[in-house]
Tab-separated table of N, CA and C in Angstrom:
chain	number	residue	atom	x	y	z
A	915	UNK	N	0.855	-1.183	0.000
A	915	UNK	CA	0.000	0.000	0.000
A	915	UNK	C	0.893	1.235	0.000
A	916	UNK	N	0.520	1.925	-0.755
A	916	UNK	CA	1.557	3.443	-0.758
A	916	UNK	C	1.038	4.398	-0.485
A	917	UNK	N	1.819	5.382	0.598
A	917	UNK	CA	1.609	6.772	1.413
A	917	UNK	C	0.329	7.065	0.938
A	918	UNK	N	-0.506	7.850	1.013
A	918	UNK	CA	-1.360	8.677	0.161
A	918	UNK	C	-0.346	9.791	-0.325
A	919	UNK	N	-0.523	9.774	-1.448
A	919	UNK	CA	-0.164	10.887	-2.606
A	919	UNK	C	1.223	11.137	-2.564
A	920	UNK	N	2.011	10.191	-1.948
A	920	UNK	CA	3.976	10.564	-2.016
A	920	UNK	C	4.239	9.471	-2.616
A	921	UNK	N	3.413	8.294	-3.281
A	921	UNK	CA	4.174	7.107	-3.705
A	921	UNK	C	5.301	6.203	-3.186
A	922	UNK	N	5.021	6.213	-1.747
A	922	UNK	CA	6.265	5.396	-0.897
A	922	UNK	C	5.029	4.406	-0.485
A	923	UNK	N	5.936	2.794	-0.748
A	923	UNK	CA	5.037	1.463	-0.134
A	923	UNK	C	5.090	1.806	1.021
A	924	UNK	N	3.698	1.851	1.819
A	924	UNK	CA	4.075	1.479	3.796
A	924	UNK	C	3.924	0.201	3.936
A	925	UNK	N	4.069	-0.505	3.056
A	925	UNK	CA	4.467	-2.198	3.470
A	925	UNK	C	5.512	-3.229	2.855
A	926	UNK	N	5.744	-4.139	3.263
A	926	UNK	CA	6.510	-4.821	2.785
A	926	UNK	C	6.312	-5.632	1.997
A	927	UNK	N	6.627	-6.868	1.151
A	927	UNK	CA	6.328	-7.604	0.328
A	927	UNK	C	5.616	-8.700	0.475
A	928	UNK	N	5.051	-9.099	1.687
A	928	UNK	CA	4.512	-9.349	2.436
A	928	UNK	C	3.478	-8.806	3.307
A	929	UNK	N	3.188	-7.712	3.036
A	929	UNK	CA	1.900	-6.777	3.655
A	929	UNK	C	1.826	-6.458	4.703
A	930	UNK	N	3.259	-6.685	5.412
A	930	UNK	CA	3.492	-6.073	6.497
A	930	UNK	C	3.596	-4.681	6.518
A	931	UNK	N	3.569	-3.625	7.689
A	931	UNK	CA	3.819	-2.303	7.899
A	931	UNK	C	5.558	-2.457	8.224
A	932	UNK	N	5.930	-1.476	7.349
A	932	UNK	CA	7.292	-1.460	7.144
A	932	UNK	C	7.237	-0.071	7.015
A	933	UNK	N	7.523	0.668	8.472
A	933	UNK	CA	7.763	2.230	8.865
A	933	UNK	C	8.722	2.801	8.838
A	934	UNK	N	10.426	1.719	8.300
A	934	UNK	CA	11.301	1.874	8.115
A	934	UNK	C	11.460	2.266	6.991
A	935	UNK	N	11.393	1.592	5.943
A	935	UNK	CA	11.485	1.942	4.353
A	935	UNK	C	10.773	3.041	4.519
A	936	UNK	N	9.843	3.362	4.710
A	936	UNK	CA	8.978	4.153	4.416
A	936	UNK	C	9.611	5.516	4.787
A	937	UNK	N	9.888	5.598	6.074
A	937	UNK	CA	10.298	6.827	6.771
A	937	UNK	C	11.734	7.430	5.797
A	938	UNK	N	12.475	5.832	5.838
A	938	UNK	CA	13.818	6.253	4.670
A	938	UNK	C	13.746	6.965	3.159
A	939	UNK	N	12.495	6.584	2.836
A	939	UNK	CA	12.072	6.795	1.644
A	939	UNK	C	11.886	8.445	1.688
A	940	UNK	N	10.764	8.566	2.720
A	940	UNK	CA	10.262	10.098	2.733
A	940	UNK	C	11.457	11.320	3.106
A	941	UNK	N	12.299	10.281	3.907
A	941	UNK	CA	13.842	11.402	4.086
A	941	UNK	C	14.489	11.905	2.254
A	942	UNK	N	14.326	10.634	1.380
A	942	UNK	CA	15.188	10.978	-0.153
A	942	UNK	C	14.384	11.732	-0.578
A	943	UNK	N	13.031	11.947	-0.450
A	943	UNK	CA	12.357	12.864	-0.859
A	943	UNK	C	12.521	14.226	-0.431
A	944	UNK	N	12.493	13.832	0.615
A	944	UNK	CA	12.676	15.529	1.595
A	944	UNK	C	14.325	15.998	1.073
A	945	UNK	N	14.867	15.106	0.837
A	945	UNK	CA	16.114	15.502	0.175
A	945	UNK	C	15.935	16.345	-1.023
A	946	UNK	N	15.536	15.550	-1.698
A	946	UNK	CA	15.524	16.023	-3.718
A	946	UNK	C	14.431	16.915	-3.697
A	947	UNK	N	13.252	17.291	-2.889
A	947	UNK	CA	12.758	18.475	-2.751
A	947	UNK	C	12.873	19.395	-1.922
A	948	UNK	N	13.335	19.149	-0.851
A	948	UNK	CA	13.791	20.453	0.640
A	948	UNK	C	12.799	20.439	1.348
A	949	UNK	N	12.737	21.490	2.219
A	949	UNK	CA	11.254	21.676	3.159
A	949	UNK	C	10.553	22.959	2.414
A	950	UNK	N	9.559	22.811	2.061
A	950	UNK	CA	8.431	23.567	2.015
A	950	UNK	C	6.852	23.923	2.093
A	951	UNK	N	7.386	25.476	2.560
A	951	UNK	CA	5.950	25.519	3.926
A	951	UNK	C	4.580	26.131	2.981
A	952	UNK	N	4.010	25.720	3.502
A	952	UNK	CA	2.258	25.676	3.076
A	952	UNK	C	2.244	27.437	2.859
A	953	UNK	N	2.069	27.729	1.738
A	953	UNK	CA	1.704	29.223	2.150
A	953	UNK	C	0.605	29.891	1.110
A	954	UNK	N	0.352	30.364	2.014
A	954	UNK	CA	-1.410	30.814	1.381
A	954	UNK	C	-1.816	32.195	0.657
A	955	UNK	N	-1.763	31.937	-0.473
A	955	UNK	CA	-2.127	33.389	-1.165
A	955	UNK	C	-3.270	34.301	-1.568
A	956	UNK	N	-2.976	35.257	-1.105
A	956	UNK	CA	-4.373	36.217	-1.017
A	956	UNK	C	-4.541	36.871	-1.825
A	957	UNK	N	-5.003	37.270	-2.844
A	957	UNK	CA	-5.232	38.250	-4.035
A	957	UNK	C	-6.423	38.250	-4.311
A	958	UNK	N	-7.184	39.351	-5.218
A	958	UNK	CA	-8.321	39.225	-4.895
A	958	UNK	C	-9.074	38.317	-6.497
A	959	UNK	N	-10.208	38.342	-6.371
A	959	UNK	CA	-10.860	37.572	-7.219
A	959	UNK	C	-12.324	38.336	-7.541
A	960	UNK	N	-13.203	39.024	-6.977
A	960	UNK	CA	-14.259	39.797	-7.862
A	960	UNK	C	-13.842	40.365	-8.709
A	961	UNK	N	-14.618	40.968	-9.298
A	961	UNK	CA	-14.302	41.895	-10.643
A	961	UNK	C	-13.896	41.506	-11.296
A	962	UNK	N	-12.665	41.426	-12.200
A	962	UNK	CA	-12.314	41.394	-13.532
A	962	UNK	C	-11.762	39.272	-12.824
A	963	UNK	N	-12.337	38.743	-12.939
A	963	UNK	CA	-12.828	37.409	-12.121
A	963	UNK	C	-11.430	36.581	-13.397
A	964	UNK	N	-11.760	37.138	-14.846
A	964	UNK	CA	-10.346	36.286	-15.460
A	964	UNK	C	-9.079	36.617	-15.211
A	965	UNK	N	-8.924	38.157	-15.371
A	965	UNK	CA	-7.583	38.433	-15.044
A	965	UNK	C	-7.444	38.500	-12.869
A	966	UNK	N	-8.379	38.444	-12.338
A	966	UNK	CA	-7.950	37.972	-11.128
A	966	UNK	C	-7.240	36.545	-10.900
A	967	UNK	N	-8.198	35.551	-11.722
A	967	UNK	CA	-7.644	33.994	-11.500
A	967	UNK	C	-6.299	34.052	-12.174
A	968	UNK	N	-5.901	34.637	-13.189
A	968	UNK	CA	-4.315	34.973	-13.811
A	968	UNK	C	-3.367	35.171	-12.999
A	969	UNK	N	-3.488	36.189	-12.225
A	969	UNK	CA	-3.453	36.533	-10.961
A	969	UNK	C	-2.732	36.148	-10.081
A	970	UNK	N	-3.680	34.990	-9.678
A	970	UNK	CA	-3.514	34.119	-8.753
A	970	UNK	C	-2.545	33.142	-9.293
A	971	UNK	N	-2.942	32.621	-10.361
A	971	UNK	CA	-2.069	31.643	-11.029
A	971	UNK	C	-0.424	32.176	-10.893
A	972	UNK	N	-0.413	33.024	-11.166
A	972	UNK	CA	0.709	33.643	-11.547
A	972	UNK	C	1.793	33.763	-9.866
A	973	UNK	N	0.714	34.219	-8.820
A	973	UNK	CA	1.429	34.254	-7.313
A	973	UNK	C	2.152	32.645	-7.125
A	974	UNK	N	0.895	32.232	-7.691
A	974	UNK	CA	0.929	30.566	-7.226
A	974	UNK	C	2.562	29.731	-8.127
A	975	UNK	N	2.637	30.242	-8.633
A	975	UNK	CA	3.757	29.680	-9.903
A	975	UNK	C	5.203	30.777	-9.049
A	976	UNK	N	4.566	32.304	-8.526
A	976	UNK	CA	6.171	32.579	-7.973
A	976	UNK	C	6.418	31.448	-6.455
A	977	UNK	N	5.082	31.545	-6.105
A	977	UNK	CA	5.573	30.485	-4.474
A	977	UNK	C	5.875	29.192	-5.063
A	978	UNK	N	5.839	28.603	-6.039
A	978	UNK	CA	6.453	27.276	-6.324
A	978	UNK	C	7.704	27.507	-6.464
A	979	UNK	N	8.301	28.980	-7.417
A	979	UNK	CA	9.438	28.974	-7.879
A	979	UNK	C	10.473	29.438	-6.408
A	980	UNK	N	9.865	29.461	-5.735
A	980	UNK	CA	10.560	29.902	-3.996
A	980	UNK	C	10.828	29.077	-3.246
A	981	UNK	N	9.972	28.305	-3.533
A	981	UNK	CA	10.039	26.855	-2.956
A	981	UNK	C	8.936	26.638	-1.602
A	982	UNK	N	8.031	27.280	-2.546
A	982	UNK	CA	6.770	27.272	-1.239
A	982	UNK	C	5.639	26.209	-1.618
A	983	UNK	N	4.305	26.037	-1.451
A	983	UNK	CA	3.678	24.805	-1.534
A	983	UNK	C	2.500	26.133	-1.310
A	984	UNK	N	2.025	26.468	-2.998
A	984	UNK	CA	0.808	27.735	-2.787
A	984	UNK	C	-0.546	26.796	-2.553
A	985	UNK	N	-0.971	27.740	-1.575
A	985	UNK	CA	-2.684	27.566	-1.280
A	985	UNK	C	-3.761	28.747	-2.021
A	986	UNK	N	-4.124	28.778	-2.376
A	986	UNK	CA	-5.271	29.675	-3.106
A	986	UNK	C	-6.497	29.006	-3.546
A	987	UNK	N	-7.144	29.160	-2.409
A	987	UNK	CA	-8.735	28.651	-2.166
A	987	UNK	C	-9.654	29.462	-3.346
A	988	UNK	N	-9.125	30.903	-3.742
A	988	UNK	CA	-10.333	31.728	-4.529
A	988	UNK	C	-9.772	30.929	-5.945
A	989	UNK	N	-8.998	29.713	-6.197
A	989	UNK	CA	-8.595	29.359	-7.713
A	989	UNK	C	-9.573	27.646	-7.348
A	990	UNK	N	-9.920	27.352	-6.293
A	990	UNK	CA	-10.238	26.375	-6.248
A	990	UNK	C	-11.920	26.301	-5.873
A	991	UNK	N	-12.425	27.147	-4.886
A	991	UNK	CA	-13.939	27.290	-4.473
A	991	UNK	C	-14.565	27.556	-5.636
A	992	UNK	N	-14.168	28.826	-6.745
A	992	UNK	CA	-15.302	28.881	-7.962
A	992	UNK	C	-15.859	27.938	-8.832
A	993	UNK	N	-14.921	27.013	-8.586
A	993	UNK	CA	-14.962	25.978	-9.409
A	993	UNK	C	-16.213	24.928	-8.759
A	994	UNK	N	-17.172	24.993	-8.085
A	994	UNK	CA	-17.994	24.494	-7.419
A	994	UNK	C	-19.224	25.693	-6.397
A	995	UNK	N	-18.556	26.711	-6.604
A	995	UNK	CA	-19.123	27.663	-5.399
A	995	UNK	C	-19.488	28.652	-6.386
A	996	UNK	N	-20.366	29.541	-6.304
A	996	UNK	CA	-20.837	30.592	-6.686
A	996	UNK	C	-20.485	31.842	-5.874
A	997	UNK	N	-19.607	32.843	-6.138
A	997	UNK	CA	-18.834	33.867	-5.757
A	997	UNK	C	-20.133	35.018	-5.150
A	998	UNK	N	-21.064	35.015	-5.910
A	998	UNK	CA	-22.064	35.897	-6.075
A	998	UNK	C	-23.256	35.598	-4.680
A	999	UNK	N	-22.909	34.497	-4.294
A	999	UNK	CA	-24.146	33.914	-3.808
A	999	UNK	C	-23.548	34.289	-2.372
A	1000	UNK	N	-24.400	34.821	-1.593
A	1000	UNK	CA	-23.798	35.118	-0.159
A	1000	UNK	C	-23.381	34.169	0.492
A	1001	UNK	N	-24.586	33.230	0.845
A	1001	UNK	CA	-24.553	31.663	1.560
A	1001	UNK	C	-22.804	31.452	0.865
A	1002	UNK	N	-22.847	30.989	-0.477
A	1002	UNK	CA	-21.291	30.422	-0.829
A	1002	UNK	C	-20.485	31.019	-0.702
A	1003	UNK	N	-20.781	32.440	-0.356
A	1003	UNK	CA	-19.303	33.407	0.154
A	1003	UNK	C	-19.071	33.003	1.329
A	1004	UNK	N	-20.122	33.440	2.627
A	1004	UNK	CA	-20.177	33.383	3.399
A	1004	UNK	C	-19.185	32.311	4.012
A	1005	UNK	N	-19.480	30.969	3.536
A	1005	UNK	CA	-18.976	29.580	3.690
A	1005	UNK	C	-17.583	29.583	3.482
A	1006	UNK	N	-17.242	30.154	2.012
A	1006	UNK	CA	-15.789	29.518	1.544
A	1006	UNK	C	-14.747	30.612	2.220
A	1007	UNK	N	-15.495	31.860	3.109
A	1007	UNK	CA	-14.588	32.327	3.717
A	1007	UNK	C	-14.276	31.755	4.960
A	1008	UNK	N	-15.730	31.118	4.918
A	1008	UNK	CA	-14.769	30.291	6.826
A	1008	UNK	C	-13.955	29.748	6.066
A	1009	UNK	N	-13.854	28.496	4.825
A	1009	UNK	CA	-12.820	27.704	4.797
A	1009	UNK	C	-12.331	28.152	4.463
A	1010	UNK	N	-11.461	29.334	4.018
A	1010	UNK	CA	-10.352	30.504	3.773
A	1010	UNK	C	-9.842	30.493	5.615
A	1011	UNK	N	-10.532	30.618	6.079
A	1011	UNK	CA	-10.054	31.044	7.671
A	1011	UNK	C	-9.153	29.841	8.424
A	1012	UNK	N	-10.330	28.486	8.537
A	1012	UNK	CA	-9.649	27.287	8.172
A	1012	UNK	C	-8.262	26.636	7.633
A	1013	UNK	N	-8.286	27.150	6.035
A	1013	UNK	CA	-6.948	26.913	5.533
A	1013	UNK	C	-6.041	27.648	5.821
A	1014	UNK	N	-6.082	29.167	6.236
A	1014	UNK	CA	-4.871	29.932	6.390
A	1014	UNK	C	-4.349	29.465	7.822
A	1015	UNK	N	-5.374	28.573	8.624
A	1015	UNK	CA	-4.500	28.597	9.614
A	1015	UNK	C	-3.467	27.026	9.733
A	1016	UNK	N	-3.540	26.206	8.582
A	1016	UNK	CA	-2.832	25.341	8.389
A	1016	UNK	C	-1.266	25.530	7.789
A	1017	UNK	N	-1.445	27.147	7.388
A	1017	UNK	CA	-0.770	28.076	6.350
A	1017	UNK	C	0.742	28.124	7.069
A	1018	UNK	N	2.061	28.425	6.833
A	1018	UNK	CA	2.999	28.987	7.538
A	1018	UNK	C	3.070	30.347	7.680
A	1019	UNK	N	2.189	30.683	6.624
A	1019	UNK	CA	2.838	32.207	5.954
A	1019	UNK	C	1.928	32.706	4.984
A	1020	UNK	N	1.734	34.191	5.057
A	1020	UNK	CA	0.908	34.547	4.268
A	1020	UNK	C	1.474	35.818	2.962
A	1021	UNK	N	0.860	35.392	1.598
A	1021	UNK	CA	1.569	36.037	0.468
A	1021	UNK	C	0.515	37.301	0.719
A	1022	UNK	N	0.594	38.350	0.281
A	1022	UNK	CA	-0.434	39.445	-0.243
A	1022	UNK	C	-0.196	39.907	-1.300
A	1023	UNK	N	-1.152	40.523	-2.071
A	1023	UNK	CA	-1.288	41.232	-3.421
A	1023	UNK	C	-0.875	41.996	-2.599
A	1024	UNK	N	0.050	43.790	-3.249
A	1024	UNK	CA	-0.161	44.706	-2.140
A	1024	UNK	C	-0.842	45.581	-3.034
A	1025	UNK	N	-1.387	45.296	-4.339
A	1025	UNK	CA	-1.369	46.596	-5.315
A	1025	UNK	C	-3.111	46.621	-5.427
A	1026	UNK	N	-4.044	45.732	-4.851
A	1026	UNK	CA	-5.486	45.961	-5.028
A	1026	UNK	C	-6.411	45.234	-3.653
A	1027	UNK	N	-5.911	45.360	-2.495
A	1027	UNK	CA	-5.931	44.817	-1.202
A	1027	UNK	C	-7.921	45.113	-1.325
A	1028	UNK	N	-8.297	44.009	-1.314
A	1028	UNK	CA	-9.677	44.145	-1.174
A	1028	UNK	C	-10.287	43.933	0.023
A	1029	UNK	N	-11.381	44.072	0.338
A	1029	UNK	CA	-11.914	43.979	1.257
A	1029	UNK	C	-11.983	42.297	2.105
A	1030	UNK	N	-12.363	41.507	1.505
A	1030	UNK	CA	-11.722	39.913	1.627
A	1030	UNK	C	-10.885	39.611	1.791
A	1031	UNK	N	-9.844	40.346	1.596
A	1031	UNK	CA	-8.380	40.368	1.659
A	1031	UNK	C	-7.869	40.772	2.819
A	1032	UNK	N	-8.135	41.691	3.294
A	1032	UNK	CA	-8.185	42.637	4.392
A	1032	UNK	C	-8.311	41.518	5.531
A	1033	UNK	N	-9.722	40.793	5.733
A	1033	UNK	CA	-10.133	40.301	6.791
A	1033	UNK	C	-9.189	39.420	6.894
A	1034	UNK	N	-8.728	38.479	5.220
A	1034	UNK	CA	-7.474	37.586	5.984
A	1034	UNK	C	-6.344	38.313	6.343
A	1035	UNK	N	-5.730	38.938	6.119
A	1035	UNK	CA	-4.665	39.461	6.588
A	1035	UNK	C	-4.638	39.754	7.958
A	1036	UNK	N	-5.946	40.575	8.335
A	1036	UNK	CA	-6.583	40.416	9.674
A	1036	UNK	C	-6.551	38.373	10.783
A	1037	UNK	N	-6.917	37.881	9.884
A	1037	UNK	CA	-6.739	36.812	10.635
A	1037	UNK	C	-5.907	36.584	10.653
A	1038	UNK	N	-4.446	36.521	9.723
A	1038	UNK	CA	-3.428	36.321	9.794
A	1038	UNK	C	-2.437	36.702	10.988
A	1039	UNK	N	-3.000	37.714	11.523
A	1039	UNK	CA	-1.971	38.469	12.830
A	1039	UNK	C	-2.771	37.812	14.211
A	1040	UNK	N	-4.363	37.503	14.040
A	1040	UNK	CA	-4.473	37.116	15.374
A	1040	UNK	C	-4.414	35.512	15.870
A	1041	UNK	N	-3.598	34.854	15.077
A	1041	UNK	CA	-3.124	33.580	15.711
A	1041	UNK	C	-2.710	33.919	16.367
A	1042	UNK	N	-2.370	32.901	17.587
A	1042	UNK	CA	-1.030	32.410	18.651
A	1042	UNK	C	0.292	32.777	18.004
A	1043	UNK	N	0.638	32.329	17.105
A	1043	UNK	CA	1.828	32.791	16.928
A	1043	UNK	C	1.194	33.355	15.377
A	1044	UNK	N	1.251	34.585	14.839
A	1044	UNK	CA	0.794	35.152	14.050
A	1044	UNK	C	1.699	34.789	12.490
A	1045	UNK	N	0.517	34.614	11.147
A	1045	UNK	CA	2.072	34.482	10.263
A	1045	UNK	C	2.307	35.160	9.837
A	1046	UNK	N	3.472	35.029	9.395
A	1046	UNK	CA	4.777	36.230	8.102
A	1046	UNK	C	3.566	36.299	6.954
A	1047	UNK	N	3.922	38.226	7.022
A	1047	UNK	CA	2.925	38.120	6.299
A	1047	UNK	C	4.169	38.732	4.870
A	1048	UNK	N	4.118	38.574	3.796
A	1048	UNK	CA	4.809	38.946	2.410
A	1048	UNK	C	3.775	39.686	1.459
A	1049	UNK	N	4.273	40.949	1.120
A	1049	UNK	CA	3.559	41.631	0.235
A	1049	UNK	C	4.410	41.538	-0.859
A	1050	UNK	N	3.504	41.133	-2.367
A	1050	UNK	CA	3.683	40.926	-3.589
A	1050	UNK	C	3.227	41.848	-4.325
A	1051	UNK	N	4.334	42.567	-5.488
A	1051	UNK	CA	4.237	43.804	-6.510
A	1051	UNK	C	4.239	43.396	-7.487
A	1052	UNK	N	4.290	43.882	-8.827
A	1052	UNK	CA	4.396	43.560	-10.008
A	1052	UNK	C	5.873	43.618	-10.240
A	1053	UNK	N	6.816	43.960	-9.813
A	1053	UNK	CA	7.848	43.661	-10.269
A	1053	UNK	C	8.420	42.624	-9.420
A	1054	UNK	N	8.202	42.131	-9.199
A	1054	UNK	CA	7.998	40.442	-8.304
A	1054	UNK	C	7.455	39.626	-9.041
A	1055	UNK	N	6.279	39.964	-9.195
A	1055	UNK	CA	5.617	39.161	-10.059
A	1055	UNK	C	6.378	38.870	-11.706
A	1056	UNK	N	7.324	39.966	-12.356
A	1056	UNK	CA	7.091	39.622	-13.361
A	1056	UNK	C	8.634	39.211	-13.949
A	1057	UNK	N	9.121	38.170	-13.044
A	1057	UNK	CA	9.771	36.819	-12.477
A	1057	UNK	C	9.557	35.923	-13.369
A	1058	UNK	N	8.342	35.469	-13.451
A	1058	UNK	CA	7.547	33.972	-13.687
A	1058	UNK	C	6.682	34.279	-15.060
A	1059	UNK	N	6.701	35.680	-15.578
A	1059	UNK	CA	5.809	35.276	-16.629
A	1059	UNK	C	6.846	34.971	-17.894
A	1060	UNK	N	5.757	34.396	-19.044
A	1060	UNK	CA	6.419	34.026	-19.323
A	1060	UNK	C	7.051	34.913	-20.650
């Protein structure tokens, strides 16, 4: 049987639990990729709703190239959620609240800080231990295009 989603057997050839290989395995990985922390990007998404998701795409592609592991819930909720609909706002901002706090660290647009935006950033400082928060410009951004 293998990890969920890292492709390492947790058993042996024999169907035993084998926590050894396994653990050894996830160390060569952690090798050939490094550590990287969950980090959650905020930009906004009403209004111009295509070039926002661009946007996003685009934050999401510099935190890969950093070596971060991007979260961006507003590239993933529309895709099932209706932006417009209060109830589905309402909702996918708790799970915005939810995910940022699984987050290490938080990215920001700094150039169109919306109101949604705001509140996470706001949540962002009142954890226990509050996260790094990083503000993102266009000449940051334009790194990764192509």
């Amino acid at each position: 049987m293998a990890a969920a989603g890292i492709g390492i057997e947790t058993t042996n050839a024999e169907g035993y639990p084998d926590s050894t290989t396994f653990q050894a395995l996830r160390r060569v990985q952690r090798a050939e990729f490094g550590y990287r922390p969950l980090t959650y990007i905020c930009s906004p998404y009403r209004g111009d709703v295509e070039a926002n998701t661009e946007l996003a795409r685009q934050l999401c592609a510099l935190a890969v190239k950093r070596k971060k592991i991007p979260l961006a819930p507003h590239l993933l909720f529309p895709q099932f959620m209706d932006d417009d609909l209060d109830s589905d706002r309402e909702l996918a901002m708790f799970m915005n609240r939810i995910m940022l706090g699984k987050c290490e660290s938080l990215w920001v647009w700094e150039e169109d800080i919306t109101a949604g935006m705001r509140l996470e950033i706001e949540w962002a400082s009142l954890y226990k231990h509050p996260l790094p928060i990083t503000y993102i410009n266009r000449t940051e951004l334009m790194e990764v295009r192509p």
